[in-house]
Amino acid sequence: MLKNKISVCLSPELIHLYDVDAKNVIVTDIFRATSCMVTAFAHGVNGIIPVATIEECKKWQQSGLLAAAEREAKMVDGFDLDNSPFSYMSSNIKGKKIAVTTTNGTLSISKVKDKAHEVSIGAFLNLRAAADYHKNQDRDLIILCAGWKGNPSAEDSLFAGALIEELFAYYSLSDDSALMAHSIFLMARNNMLSYLQNASHLKRLKGLGIEKDIEFCMSPNLYDVVPVLKDNILVLK
Amino acid sequence: MLKNKISVCLSPELIHLYDVDAKNVIVTDIFRATSCMVTAFAHGVNGIIPVATIEECKKWQQSGLLAAAEREAKMVDGFDLDNSPFSYMSSNIKGKKIAVTTTNGTLSISKVKDKAHEVSIGAFLNLRAAADYHKNQDRDLIILCAGWKGNPSAEDSLFAGALIEELFAYYSLSDDSALMAHSIFLMARNNMLSYLQNASHLKRLKGLGIEKDIEFCMSPNLYDVVPVLKDNILVLK
């Protein structure tokens, strides 16, 4: 049987090169948008509305939703939640809907949501759950790495490689970015945090004193949830 | 002393994210544009005029120059030279100027030539020579990988990693793409051809029966030449 194909888009700036129509797309933004989303669902959030702009996020907040806005890796003033996964472990969010906008992660979702067959959310925190879900999808898969302002990032590429490793028997690799992401993961899998010491995004984030977040975001398989986009709202599959 | 920085742009589609002004840029398109250029200079060519379009290339041919045009990895009808490095080993090209247009390589040059301090040409064939040249440049360096129609390619990324390995003591890495290209090279350095067996561009090229070209293009340090762009013509440094 011919296998479905898996490809990796290393930056949302390259997504126009991919034929997204009728494909599944899993979006990842390890530091920290998709790690926060997965954590939120694991702690009982009812739905997450990813929006591209701060203005849109503010409107949802004014209509009564909780709202989280991040730019330049920092929380925007006037919103309810920051972009640390630890903020999403509170019982206050249980059963609620949250509107979210981030520099890279929600932008990536907005670039594929109208064309893809289904958009799902991946992070190390739900790696195995996301892999198990996609093992049973008879459809080509694109892993869209949010990166940092258009630039490929090491942590998102590592996640792409980790997911490919989980799905290796189920899909064939369709592009060189998938081959390279898989190689990098195989090389760094036993020391990912130390590998990332040289990554530019990590250096940028370290200035913010969020080492605890970083270590947490690189922890695999803590949560058995797979958020997917339905009618512009992320919900649990 | 603070080291100059080296960064890697994995695709010309991402070059707008880089501050090219006053930087050195080395363009690489291993299969096969920059490998052909290096081979041509090693065999006595006097200058290469990289042009973006077939029409422009045709005009140079009509004005009396030799001309080479490639699209979809094949020679365009009506031109003098194809895009195999073996075509550039002829004594017929000695002392002559050649106009060249290719799918990815010359497009990459055209995207940086007006802004960069200097554009040079890199391939495995002139790896050591290019490295030695840039060891002595007191300026940040961007390695621009031509890729394949905007997609990152494994062979160009391997070259970027190989050049970083040569320059590691002289520059600091400034982005995650540089970190990742270096990692991939370190992993694959002893079996690059077998690593590339899974690369999509190689699969594409294999249909054209050019295995000999591919093996040749992956041979390091055959030629001691560094082509650089001066007034829109590539000449020997």
XYZ file of C-alpha atoms in Angstrom:
474
model
C 0.000 0.000 0.000
C 1.275 3.436 -0.880
C 1.863 5.423 2.295
C 0.563 8.909 2.864
C 3.182 11.617 2.860
C 4.510 13.752 5.659
C 6.202 17.058 4.924
C 7.632 19.783 7.134
C 7.211 23.501 6.560
C 9.971 25.157 8.597
C 8.359 28.602 8.617
C 4.907 30.094 7.960
C 6.718 32.277 5.393
C 7.117 29.155 3.247
C 3.589 27.751 3.557
C 2.533 29.186 0.168
C 4.871 26.619 -1.403
C 2.797 23.755 0.002
C -0.398 22.355 -1.391
C -2.426 22.585 1.808
C -5.777 21.699 0.189
C -7.336 18.604 1.702
C -4.230 17.912 3.819
C -4.019 17.639 7.557
C -1.804 20.299 9.113
C -0.360 20.097 12.618
C 0.914 23.444 13.873
C 3.694 23.620 16.450
C 5.137 26.557 18.358
C 6.998 24.932 21.231
C 8.118 28.178 22.944
C 5.303 28.636 23.903
C 1.986 29.001 22.088
C 1.103 25.376 21.318
C 2.606 24.176 24.619
C 0.218 26.588 26.402
C -2.751 25.422 24.333
C -2.107 21.759 25.099
C -1.647 22.541 28.801
C -4.908 24.513 28.828
C -6.906 21.636 27.335
C -5.292 19.198 29.768
C -6.617 21.440 32.550
C -10.184 21.531 31.365
C -10.435 24.483 29.013
C -13.497 24.143 26.823
C -12.234 25.863 23.685
C -9.473 28.177 22.408
C -10.113 30.789 19.744
C -6.841 31.568 17.970
C -6.870 35.044 16.453
C -4.270 36.863 14.391
C -4.447 40.364 15.883
C -4.444 41.993 19.313
C -7.540 43.999 18.352
C -9.508 40.858 17.585
C -8.353 39.307 20.842
C -9.462 42.415 22.736
C -12.938 42.162 21.175
C -13.341 38.606 22.424
C -12.233 39.742 25.867
C -14.809 42.531 25.823
C -17.490 39.982 24.919
C -16.691 38.126 28.152
C -14.050 35.542 27.249
C -10.720 35.101 28.949
C -8.022 36.441 26.624
C -4.257 35.978 26.196
C -2.075 38.115 23.962
C 1.657 37.734 23.440
C 4.031 39.839 21.351
C 7.843 39.734 21.396
C 7.577 36.751 23.791
C 5.877 38.934 26.435
C 2.281 39.278 27.678
C 0.505 42.321 26.263
C -0.840 44.649 28.970
C -4.541 44.421 29.689
C -5.049 40.739 28.988
C -5.945 37.949 31.413
C -3.293 35.306 30.815
C 0.339 35.354 29.867
C 2.144 32.858 27.668
C 3.611 30.575 30.295
C 2.149 27.043 30.329
C 2.025 27.291 34.144
C -0.627 30.015 33.805
C -2.925 27.435 32.215
C -2.864 25.012 35.120
C -5.355 27.029 37.145
C -8.827 25.772 38.038
C -10.088 29.209 36.966
C -9.927 28.193 33.311
C -11.915 24.950 33.663
C -14.903 24.850 31.329
C -14.075 28.255 29.864
C -13.203 29.540 26.412
C -10.022 31.552 25.829
C -9.138 33.853 22.922
C -5.413 33.774 22.123
C -3.079 35.726 19.868
C 0.687 35.119 19.675
C 3.572 36.351 17.510
C 4.097 33.143 15.583
C 1.723 30.357 16.609
C -1.692 31.835 15.910
C -0.362 33.494 12.746
C 0.580 30.016 11.510
C -2.896 28.675 12.274
C -4.494 31.575 10.437
C -2.397 30.873 7.331
C -3.728 27.331 6.878
C -7.147 27.195 8.519
C -9.225 28.012 5.431
C -7.542 25.468 3.177
C -6.511 22.502 5.295
C -8.741 19.494 5.807
C -8.045 19.711 9.537
C -5.670 21.763 11.691
C -4.374 20.173 14.881
C -2.035 21.388 17.607
C 1.259 19.716 18.510
C 3.835 20.139 21.249
C 6.229 17.848 23.070
C 3.658 17.832 25.871
C 1.187 15.920 23.653
C 3.640 14.294 21.239
C 2.464 10.706 21.669
C -1.217 11.671 21.634
C -0.757 13.713 18.433
C 1.200 10.858 16.861
C -1.428 8.252 17.795
C -4.135 10.473 16.355
C -2.328 10.933 13.040
C -1.459 7.234 12.749
C -5.122 6.693 12.066
C -5.652 9.497 9.563
C -5.537 8.296 5.981
C -4.334 11.612 4.606
C -1.106 13.507 3.854
C 0.215 15.510 6.795
C 2.091 18.821 6.884
C 3.919 19.766 10.085
C 3.925 23.563 10.174
C 6.638 25.000 12.419
C 5.778 28.488 13.635
C 9.423 29.509 14.025
C 10.350 33.003 15.120
C 9.150 35.908 12.977
C 9.504 33.857 9.828
C 12.828 32.263 10.718
C 13.052 28.506 11.262
C 13.592 27.625 14.921
C 15.485 24.689 16.384
C 12.851 23.729 18.963
C 9.985 23.575 16.455
C 12.185 21.621 14.025
C 13.059 19.194 16.829
C 9.358 18.628 17.473
C 8.786 18.024 13.748
C 11.569 15.438 13.831
C 10.180 13.818 16.975
C 6.728 13.491 15.424
C 8.250 12.050 12.241
C 10.092 9.480 14.366
C 6.756 8.443 15.948
C 5.058 8.278 12.539
C 7.948 6.823 10.546
C 6.263 3.470 9.911
C 3.009 5.117 8.869
C 4.050 7.841 6.430
C 6.781 8.423 3.849
C 8.861 11.620 3.948
C 8.072 13.946 1.081
C 10.573 16.776 1.353
C 14.081 17.643 2.443
C 12.863 19.709 5.379
C 11.255 16.544 6.793
C 14.489 14.612 6.227
C 16.523 17.324 7.948
C 14.151 17.793 10.902
C 14.192 14.033 11.482
C 18.013 13.992 11.355
C 18.310 16.804 13.866
C 15.931 15.080 16.263
C 17.790 11.764 15.994
C 21.045 13.579 16.727
C 19.760 15.632 19.664
C 17.082 13.353 21.146
C 19.075 12.429 24.235
C 20.166 15.957 25.060
C 17.606 18.322 23.567
C 17.893 20.978 26.259
C 21.638 21.172 25.928
C 21.311 21.204 22.114
C 18.997 24.188 22.446
C 21.514 26.097 24.553
C 22.910 27.317 21.254
C 19.553 28.136 19.719
C 18.833 31.789 19.105
C 15.230 31.706 20.301
C 16.293 30.162 23.592
C 18.908 32.868 24.085
C 16.199 35.435 23.399
C 13.807 33.840 25.900
C 16.452 33.382 28.572
C 16.633 37.121 28.967
C 13.037 36.867 30.192
C 13.898 34.463 32.998
C 11.632 31.642 31.889
C 13.991 28.674 32.127
C 11.283 26.752 33.992
C 8.873 27.217 31.074
C 11.486 26.060 28.604
C 12.259 22.865 30.470
C 8.552 22.143 30.858
C 7.812 22.766 27.157
C 10.464 20.199 26.180
C 8.888 17.452 28.347
C 7.314 14.774 26.172
C 3.963 13.048 26.622
C 2.659 14.725 29.748
C -0.821 15.246 28.332
C -3.114 12.970 26.368
C -4.999 15.666 24.449
C -5.205 16.584 20.751
C -6.699 20.010 20.089
C -8.180 20.409 16.606
C -9.757 23.389 14.906
C -13.537 23.187 14.325
C -15.319 26.257 12.972
C -12.404 28.507 14.017
C -12.342 27.209 17.596
C -9.809 24.735 18.922
C -11.589 21.937 20.734
C -10.584 18.530 21.995
C -10.761 15.727 19.456
C 37.482 40.186 20.321
C 33.853 39.876 19.317
C 33.534 37.498 16.391
C 31.645 38.313 13.245
C 28.425 36.378 12.771
C 27.509 33.694 10.320
C 23.892 32.981 9.493
C 22.194 30.598 7.084
C 19.215 31.443 4.913
C 17.716 28.083 3.906
C 15.724 29.483 0.982
C 15.716 32.638 -1.167
C 12.048 32.945 -0.102
C 13.302 33.851 3.389
C 16.020 36.329 2.428
C 13.766 39.336 3.115
C 14.045 38.416 6.817
C 17.810 39.021 6.773
C 19.578 42.323 7.012
C 21.757 41.884 3.938
C 23.096 45.462 3.921
C 26.880 45.600 4.198
C 27.087 41.819 4.767
C 28.958 39.293 2.706
C 26.688 36.710 1.103
C 27.868 33.389 -0.268
C 25.320 31.754 -2.568
C 25.223 27.985 -2.972
C 23.231 25.794 -5.331
C 25.047 22.477 -5.221
C 22.839 20.660 -7.805
C 24.130 22.271 -9.993
C 24.395 26.018 -10.654
C 27.226 27.018 -8.332
C 29.068 23.729 -8.920
C 29.029 24.564 -12.648
C 30.216 28.125 -12.023
C 33.145 26.994 -9.907
C 34.072 24.346 -12.487
C 33.918 26.938 -15.267
C 36.310 29.315 -13.475
C 38.658 26.433 -12.708
C 38.764 25.809 -16.463
C 39.653 29.324 -17.471
C 36.360 31.128 -17.970
C 36.871 34.872 -17.807
C 33.526 35.920 -16.338
C 29.987 34.675 -15.713
C 26.974 36.963 -16.000
C 24.167 35.581 -13.836
C 20.772 36.679 -15.113
C 17.305 36.021 -13.732
C 15.342 35.379 -16.941
C 15.691 33.287 -20.099
C 14.976 36.388 -22.216
C 17.899 38.265 -20.683
C 20.136 35.259 -21.206
C 19.067 35.063 -24.862
C 20.003 38.737 -25.356
C 23.522 38.121 -24.091
C 23.784 35.132 -26.424
C 22.677 37.291 -29.361
C 25.355 39.831 -28.442
C 27.987 37.125 -28.914
C 28.453 35.516 -25.495
C 28.172 31.849 -24.707
C 24.926 31.253 -22.846
C 23.515 28.586 -20.529
C 19.881 28.370 -19.448
C 18.365 25.786 -17.159
C 14.757 25.340 -16.071
C 13.285 22.334 -14.219
C 16.827 20.910 -13.976
C 17.078 20.664 -17.791
C 18.893 22.699 -20.460
C 16.615 25.097 -22.332
C 16.624 24.568 -26.110
C 18.684 26.984 -28.161
C 21.448 27.648 -25.621
C 25.127 26.697 -25.805
C 25.804 24.900 -22.551
C 23.805 22.658 -20.264
C 23.956 22.547 -16.492
C 26.344 19.656 -16.011
C 29.716 20.620 -14.506
C 31.347 18.336 -17.090
C 30.186 20.726 -19.836
C 32.411 23.393 -18.301
C 35.634 21.419 -18.567
C 36.052 22.185 -22.260
C 38.910 24.283 -23.641
C 36.251 26.085 -25.707
C 35.284 28.205 -22.728
C 38.787 29.390 -21.850
C 39.029 33.188 -21.727
C 35.344 33.586 -22.576
C 32.368 35.113 -20.810
C 29.195 33.102 -20.219
C 25.677 34.331 -19.443
C 23.799 31.937 -17.148
C 20.241 31.618 -15.867
C 19.054 28.791 -13.613
C 15.880 27.942 -11.682
C 17.252 28.619 -8.217
C 20.901 29.700 -8.229
C 20.848 32.856 -10.314
C 17.529 33.875 -8.764
C 19.244 33.774 -5.366
C 22.104 35.950 -6.618
C 19.661 38.473 -8.055
C 17.876 38.747 -4.702
C 20.981 39.931 -2.816
C 23.282 41.547 -5.359
C 22.071 45.121 -4.915
C 22.305 45.128 -1.134
C 25.154 42.872 -0.104
C 28.687 44.153 0.409
C 29.966 41.280 -1.719
C 28.376 38.169 -3.226
C 30.564 35.088 -3.610
C 29.912 31.614 -4.969
C 30.261 28.431 -2.955
C 30.124 24.727 -3.720
C 31.735 21.614 -2.288
C 34.144 21.855 -5.232
C 35.631 25.089 -3.829
C 34.743 24.623 -0.143
C 38.230 25.117 1.292
C 39.006 28.049 -1.012
C 35.738 29.782 -0.085
C 36.401 29.125 3.602
C 39.958 30.472 3.410
C 38.697 33.574 1.648
C 36.038 34.260 4.281
C 38.411 33.601 7.183
C 40.028 36.865 6.233
C 36.912 38.972 5.790
C 36.115 41.087 8.817
C 32.398 41.143 8.169
C 29.223 39.188 8.964
C 28.484 36.396 6.489
C 25.163 35.024 5.241
C 25.148 31.634 3.521
C 22.240 31.734 1.089
C 21.016 28.284 0.063
C 19.251 28.335 -3.298
C 17.096 25.312 -2.476
C 14.509 24.031 -4.921
C 11.761 26.437 -5.958
C 11.749 28.058 -2.558
C 11.988 24.855 -0.535
C 15.074 24.171 1.575
C 17.237 21.424 0.095
C 19.402 18.912 1.914
C 22.463 19.300 -0.334
C 22.617 23.091 -0.004
C 22.072 22.827 3.755
C 24.905 20.274 3.952
C 27.183 22.730 2.169
C 26.177 25.484 4.591
C 27.055 23.152 7.472
C 30.368 22.193 5.871
C 31.343 25.838 5.426
C 30.339 26.587 9.036
C 32.560 23.708 10.174
C 35.497 25.269 8.282
C 34.755 28.719 9.714
C 33.760 27.662 13.221
C 36.776 29.228 14.919
C 36.353 32.480 13.013
C 32.659 33.328 13.320
C 29.868 32.838 15.847
C 26.557 31.290 14.755
C 23.743 33.797 14.717
C 20.605 31.804 13.928
C 18.956 28.437 14.366
C 19.241 27.632 10.667
C 23.034 27.862 11.022
C 22.914 25.618 14.091
C 20.757 23.067 12.271
C 22.772 23.088 9.026
C 25.937 22.528 11.043
C 24.318 19.632 12.941
C 23.172 17.942 9.741
C 26.640 18.226 8.223
C 28.314 16.799 11.336
C 25.885 13.890 11.263
C 26.187 13.146 7.550
C 29.775 14.187 6.789
C 31.116 10.665 6.367
C 28.288 9.446 4.151
C 26.828 12.473 2.427
C 25.908 10.683 -0.785
C 24.029 7.985 1.058
C 22.355 10.631 3.252
C 21.164 12.349 0.090
C 19.611 9.146 -1.262
C 16.514 10.174 0.685
C 16.570 13.797 -0.433
C 13.757 14.904 -2.687
C 15.903 16.946 -5.070
C 18.195 14.002 -5.641
C 15.230 11.760 -6.423
C 14.060 14.395 -8.894
C 17.468 14.636 -10.560
C 17.979 10.886 -10.703
C 15.172 10.637 -13.211
C 17.441 12.660 -15.495
C 20.275 10.125 -15.342
C 22.891 12.477 -13.925
C 24.301 10.355 -11.097
C 27.805 11.212 -12.329
C 27.090 14.941 -11.920
C 25.741 14.411 -8.427
C 28.765 12.489 -7.237
C 31.060 15.113 -8.758
C 29.166 18.036 -7.186
C 29.594 16.465 -3.724
C 33.413 16.218 -4.097
C 35.127 18.698 -1.790
C 38.088 20.939 -2.563
C 38.799 20.065 -6.186
C 39.191 23.687 -7.239
C 41.001 26.598 -5.680
C 38.791 29.376 -7.043
C 36.442 31.905 -5.414
C 34.087 33.628 -7.844
C 32.782 36.990 -6.617
C 30.330 39.401 -8.163
C 31.789 42.699 -9.457
C 29.514 45.060 -11.369
C 27.036 42.236 -12.043
C 29.685 39.896 -13.442
C 31.157 36.987 -11.539
C 34.941 37.114 -11.740
C 37.775 35.386 -9.920
C 38.834 36.988 -6.670
